[in-house]
Coordinates of N, CA and C in Angstrom, one line a residue:
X1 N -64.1 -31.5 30.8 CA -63.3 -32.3 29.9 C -62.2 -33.0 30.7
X2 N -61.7 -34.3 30.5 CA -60.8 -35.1 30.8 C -59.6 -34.7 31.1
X3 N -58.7 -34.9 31.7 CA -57.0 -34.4 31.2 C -57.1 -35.2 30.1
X4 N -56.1 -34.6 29.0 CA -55.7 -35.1 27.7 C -56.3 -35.7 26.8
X5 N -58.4 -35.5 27.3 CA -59.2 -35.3 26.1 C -58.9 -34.5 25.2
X6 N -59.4 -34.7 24.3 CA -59.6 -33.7 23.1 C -61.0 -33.2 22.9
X7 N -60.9 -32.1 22.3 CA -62.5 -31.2 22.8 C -63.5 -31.9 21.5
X8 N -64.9 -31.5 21.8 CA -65.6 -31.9 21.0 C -66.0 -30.8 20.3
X9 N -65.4 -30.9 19.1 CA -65.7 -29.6 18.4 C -67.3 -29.5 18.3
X10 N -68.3 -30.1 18.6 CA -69.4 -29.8 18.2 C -70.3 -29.7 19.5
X11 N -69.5 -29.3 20.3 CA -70.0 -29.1 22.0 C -71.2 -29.9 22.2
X12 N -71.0 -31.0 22.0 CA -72.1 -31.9 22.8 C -73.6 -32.0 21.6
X13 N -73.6 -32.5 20.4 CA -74.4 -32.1 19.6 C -75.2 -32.9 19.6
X14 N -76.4 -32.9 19.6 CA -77.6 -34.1 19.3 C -77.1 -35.6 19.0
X15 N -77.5 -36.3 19.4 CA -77.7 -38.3 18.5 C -77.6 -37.6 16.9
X16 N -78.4 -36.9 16.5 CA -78.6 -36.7 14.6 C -77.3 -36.6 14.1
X17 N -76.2 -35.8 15.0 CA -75.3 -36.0 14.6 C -74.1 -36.6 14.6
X18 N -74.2 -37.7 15.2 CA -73.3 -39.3 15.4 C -72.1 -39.0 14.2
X19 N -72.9 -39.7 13.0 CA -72.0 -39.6 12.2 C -70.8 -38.4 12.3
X20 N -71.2 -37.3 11.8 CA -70.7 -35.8 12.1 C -69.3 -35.8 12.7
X21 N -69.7 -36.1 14.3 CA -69.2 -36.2 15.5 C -68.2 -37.3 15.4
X22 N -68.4 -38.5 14.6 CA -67.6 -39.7 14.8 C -66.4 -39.4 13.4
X23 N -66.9 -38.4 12.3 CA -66.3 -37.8 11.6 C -64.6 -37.2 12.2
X24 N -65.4 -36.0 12.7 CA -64.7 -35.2 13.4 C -63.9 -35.9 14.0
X25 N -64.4 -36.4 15.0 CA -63.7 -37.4 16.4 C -62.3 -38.6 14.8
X26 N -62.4 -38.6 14.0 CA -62.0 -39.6 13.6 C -60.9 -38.6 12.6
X27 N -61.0 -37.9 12.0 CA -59.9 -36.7 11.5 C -59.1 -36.0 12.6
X28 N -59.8 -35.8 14.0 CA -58.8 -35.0 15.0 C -57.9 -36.1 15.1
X29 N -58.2 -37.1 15.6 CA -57.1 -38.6 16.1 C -55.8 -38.3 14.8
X30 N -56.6 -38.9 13.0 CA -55.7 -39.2 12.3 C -54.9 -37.6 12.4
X31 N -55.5 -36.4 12.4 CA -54.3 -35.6 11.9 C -53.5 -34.7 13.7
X32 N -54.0 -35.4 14.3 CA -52.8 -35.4 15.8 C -52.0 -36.0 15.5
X33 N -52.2 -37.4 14.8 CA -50.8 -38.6 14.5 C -49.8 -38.2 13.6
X34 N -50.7 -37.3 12.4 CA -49.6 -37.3 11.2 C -48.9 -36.0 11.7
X35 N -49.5 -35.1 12.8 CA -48.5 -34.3 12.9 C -47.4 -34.3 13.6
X36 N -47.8 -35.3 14.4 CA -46.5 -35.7 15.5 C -45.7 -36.7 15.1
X37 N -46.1 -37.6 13.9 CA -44.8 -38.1 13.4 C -44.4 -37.5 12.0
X38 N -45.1 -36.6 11.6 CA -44.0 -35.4 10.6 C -43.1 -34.8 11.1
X39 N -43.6 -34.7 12.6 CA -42.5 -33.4 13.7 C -41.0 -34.3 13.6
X40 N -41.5 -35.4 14.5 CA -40.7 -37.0 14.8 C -39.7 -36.7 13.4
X41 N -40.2 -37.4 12.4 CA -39.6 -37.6 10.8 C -38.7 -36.5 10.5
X42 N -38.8 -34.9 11.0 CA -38.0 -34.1 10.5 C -37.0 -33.7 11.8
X43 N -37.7 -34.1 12.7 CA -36.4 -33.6 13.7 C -35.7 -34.8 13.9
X44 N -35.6 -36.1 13.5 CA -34.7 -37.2 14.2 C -34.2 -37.5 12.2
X45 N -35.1 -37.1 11.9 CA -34.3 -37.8 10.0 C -34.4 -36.5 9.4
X46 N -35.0 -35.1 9.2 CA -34.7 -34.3 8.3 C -35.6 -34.6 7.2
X47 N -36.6 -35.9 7.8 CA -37.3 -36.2 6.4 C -38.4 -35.5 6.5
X48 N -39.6 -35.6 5.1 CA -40.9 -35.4 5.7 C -41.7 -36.7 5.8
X49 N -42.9 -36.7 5.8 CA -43.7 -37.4 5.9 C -43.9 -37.8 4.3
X50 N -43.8 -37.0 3.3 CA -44.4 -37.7 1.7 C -43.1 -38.8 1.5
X51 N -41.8 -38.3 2.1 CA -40.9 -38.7 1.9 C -40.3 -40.2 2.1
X52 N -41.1 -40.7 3.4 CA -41.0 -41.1 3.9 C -42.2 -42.4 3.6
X53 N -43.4 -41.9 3.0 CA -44.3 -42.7 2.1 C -43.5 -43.2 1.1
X54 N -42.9 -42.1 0.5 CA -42.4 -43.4 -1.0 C -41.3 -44.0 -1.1
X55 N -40.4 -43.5 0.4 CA -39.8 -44.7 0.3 C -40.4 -46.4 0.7
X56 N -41.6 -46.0 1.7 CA -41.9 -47.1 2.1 C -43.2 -47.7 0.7
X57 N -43.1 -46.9 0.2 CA -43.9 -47.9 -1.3 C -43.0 -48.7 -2.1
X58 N -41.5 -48.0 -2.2 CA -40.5 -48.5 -3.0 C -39.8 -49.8 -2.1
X59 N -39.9 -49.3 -1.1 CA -39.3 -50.7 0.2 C -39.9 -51.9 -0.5
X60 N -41.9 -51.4 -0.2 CA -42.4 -52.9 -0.4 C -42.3 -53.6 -1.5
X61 N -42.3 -52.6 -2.8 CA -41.8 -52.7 -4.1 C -41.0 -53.6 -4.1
X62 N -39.3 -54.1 -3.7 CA -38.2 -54.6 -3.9 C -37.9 -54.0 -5.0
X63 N -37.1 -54.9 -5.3 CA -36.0 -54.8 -6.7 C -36.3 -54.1 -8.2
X64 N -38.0 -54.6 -7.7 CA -38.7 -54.5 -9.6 C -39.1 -53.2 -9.3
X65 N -38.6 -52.3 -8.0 CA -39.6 -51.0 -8.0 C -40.9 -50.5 -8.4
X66 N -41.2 -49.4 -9.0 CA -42.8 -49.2 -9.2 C -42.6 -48.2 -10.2
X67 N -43.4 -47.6 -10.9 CA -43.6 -46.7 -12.5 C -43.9 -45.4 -11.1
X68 N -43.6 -44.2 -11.6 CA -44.3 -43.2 -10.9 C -45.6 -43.3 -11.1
X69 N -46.5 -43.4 -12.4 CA -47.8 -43.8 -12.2 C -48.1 -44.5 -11.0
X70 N -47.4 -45.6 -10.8 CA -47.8 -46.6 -9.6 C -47.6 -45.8 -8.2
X71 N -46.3 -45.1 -8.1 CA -46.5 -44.5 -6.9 C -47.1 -43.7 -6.7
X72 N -47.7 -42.6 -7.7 CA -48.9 -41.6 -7.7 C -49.9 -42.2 -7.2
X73 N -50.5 -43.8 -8.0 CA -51.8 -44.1 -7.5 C -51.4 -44.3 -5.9
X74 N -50.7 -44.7 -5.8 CA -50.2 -45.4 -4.0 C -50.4 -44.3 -3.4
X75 N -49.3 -43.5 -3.0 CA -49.5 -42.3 -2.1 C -50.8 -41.1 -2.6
X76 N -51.9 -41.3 -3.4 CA -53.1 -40.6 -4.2 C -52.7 -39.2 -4.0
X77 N -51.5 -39.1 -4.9 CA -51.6 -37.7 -4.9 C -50.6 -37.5 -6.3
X78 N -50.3 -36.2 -7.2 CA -50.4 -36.4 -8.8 C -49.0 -36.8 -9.0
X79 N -49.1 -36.9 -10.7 CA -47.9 -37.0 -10.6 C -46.4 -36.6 -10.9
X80 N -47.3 -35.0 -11.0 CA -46.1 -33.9 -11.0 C -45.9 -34.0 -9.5
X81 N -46.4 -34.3 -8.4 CA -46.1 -34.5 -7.1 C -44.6 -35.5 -6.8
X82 N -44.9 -37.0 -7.6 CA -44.2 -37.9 -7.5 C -42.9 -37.2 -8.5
X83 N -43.1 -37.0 -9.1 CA -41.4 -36.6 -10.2 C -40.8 -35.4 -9.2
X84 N -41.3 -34.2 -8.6 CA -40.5 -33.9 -8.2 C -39.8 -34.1 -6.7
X85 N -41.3 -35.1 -6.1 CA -40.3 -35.8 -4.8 C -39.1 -36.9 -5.4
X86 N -39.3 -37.4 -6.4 CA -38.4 -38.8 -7.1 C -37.3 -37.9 -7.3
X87 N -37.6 -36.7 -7.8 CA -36.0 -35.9 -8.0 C -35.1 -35.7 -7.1
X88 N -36.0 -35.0 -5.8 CA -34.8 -35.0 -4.7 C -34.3 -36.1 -3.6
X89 N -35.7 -36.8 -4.0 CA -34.9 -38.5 -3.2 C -33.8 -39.0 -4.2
X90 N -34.0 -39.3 -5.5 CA -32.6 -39.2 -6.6 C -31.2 -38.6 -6.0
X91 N -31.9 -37.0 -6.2 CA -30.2 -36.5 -5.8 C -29.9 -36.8 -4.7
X92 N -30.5 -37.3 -3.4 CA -29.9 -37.5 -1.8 C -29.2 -39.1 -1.9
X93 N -29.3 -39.3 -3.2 CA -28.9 -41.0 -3.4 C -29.6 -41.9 -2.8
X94 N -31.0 -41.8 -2.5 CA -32.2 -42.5 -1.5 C -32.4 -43.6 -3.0
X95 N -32.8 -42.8 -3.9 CA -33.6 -44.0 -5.2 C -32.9 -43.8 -6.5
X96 N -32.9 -44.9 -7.1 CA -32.3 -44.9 -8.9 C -33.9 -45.2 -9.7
X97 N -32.8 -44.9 -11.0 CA -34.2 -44.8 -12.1 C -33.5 -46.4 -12.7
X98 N -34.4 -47.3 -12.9 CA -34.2 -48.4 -13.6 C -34.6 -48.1 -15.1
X99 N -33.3 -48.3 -15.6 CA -33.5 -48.7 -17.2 C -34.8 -49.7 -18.0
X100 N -35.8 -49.1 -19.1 CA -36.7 -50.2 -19.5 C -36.9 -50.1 -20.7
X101 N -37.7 -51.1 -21.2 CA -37.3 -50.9 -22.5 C -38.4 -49.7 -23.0
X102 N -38.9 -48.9 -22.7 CA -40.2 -48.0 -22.9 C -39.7 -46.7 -22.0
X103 N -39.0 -45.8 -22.4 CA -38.6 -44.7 -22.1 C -39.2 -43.8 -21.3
X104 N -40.5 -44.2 -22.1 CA -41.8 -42.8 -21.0 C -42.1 -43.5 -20.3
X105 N -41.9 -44.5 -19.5 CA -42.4 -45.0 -18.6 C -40.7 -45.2 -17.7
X106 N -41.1 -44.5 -16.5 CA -39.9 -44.5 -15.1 C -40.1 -45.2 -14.4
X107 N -39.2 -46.4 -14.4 CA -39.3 -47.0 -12.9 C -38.2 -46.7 -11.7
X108 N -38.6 -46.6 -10.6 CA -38.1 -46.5 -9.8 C -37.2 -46.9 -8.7
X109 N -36.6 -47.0 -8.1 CA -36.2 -48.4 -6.9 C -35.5 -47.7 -5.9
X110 N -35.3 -48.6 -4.4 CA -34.4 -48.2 -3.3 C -33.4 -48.3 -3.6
X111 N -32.0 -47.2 -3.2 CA -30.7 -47.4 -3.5 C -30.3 -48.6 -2.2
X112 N -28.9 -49.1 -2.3 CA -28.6 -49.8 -0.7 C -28.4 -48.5 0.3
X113 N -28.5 -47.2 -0.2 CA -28.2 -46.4 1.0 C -29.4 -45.5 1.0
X114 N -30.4 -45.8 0.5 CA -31.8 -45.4 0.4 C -32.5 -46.7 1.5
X115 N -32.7 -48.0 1.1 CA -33.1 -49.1 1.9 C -32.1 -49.1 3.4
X116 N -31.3 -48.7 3.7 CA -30.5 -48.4 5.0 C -31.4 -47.5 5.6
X117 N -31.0 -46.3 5.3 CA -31.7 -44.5 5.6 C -33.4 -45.2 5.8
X118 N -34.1 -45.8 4.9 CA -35.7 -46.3 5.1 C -35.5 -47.4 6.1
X119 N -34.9 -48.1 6.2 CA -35.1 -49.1 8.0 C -34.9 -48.4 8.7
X120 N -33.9 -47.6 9.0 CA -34.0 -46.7 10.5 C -35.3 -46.3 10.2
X121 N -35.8 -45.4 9.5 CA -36.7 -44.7 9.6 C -38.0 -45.3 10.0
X122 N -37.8 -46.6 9.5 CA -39.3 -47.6 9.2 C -39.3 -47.7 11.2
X123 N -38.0 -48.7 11.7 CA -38.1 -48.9 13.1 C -38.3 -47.7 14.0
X124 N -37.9 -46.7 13.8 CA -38.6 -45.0 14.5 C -39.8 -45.1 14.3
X125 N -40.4 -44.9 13.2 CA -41.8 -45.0 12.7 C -42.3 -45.3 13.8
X126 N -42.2 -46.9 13.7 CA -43.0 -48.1 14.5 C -42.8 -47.6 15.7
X127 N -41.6 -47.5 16.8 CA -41.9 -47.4 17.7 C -42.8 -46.1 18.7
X128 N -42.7 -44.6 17.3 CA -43.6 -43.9 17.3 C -45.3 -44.2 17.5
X129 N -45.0 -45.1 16.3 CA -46.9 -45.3 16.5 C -47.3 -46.1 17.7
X130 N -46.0 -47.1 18.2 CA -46.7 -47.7 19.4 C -46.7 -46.9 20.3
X131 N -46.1 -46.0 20.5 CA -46.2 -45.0 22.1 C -47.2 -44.2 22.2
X132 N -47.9 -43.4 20.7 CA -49.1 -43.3 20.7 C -49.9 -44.0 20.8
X133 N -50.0 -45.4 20.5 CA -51.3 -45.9 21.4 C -51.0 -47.0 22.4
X134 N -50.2 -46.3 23.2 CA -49.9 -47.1 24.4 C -50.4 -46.7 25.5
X135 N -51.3 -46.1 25.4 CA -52.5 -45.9 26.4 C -53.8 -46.5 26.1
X136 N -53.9 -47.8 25.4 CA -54.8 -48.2 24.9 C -54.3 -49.8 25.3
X137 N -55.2 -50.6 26.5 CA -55.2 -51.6 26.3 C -55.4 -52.7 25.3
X138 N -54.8 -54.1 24.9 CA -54.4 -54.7 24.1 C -55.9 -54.9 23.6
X139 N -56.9 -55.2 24.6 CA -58.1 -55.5 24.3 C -59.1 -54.4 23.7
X140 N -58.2 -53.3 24.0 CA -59.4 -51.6 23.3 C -58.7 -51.6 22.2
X141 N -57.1 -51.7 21.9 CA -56.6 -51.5 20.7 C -57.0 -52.7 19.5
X142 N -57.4 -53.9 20.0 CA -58.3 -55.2 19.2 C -59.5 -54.2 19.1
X143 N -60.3 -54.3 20.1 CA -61.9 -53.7 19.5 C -62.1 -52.2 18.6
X144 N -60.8 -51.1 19.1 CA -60.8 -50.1 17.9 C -60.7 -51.0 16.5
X145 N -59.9 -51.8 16.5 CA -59.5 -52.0 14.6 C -60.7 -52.9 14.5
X146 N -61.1 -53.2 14.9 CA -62.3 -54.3 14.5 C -63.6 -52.7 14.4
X147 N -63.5 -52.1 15.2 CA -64.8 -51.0 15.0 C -64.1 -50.1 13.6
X148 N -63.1 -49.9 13.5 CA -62.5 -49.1 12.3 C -62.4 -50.2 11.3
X149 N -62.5 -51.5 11.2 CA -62.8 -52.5 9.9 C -64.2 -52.1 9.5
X150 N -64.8 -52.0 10.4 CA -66.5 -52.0 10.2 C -66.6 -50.2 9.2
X151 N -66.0 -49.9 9.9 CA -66.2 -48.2 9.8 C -65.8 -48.0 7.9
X152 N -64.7 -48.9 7.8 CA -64.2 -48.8 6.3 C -64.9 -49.6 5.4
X153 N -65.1 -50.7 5.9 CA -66.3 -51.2 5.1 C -67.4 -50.4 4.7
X154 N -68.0 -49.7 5.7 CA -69.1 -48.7 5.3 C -68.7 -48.0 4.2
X155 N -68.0 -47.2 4.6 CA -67.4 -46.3 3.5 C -67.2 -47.4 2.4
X156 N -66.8 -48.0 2.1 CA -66.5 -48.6 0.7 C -67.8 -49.0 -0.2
X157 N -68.5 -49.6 0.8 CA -70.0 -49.5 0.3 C -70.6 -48.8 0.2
X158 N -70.5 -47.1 0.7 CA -71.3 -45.8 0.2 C -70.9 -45.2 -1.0
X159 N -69.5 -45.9 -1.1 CA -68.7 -45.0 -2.0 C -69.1 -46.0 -3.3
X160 N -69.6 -47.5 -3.1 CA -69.9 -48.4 -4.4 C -71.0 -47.0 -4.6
X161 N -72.1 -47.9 -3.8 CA -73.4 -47.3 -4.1 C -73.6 -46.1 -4.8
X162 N -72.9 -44.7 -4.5 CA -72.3 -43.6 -5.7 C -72.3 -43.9 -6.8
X163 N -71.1 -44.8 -7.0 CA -70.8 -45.0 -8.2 C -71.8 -45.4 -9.6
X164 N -72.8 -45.9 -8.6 CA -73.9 -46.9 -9.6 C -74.8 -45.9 -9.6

């Protein structure tokens, strides 16, 4: 193996298993990333990584913010999840609850010192992600997202086909 390959969990497994293999090979990459900028996120902000999602849903949100429904569906995860991250982003002064006229329904928004605290964070982010793939020329980092457009498209079409 390479310096600073990553192993093939499936030690060299038949063509049959392409898919499998390009599985694997495609969950090692994404969950190397999310753990080295959750490390990033808590040792340079104290944040986490969910944390850090909803402010950046509420960022793109603006002014009109989003319903926790909304941010549940965004970050796909429940929404006893979202109320009690909204609680302690609340108390850190990160987000306010907007007044509406329908009570059971919360909307949410960036404070000015929530939208502060989320641009540092956003510009870390970014420069994180580019250092991870800054071993990837301009032209392999073009042909990965073009091979990962194709790759999601699949999926979205296996996942129609299910449905029907």
């Amino acid at each position: 193996m390479t310096p600073g390959a990553l192993p093939d969990r499936l030690g060299g497994a038949p063509d049959g298993k392409r898919a499998l293999r390009l599985w694997l090979r495609l969950l090692t990459c994404s969950t190397a990333i999310e753990q080295r900028i959750s490390q990033r996120l808590r040792d340079e902000f104290g944040s986490t990584l969910p944390r850090f999602d909803m402010l950046s849903a509420l960022d793109r949100a603006g002014e009109a913010g989003l319903t926790m429904g909304e941010v549940s569906r965004m970050l796909m995860v429940s929404n006893g999840n979202v109320t009690g991250l909204a609680q302690r982003l609340k108390a850190d002064g990160l987000i306010e609850h907007i007044p509406g006229a329908d009570r059971r329904v919360q909307r949410v928004r960036l404070t000015a010192e929530g939208r502060t605290r989320f641009d540092a964070m956003a510009r870390a982010h970014e420069r994180w992600i580019e250092g991870l793939f800054a071993g990837l020329s301009d032209g392999e980092a073009e042909q990965l997202t073009t091979l990962l457009d194709g790759a999601k498209r699949s999926i979205h079409s296996a996942a129609q086909e299910e449905s029907h």
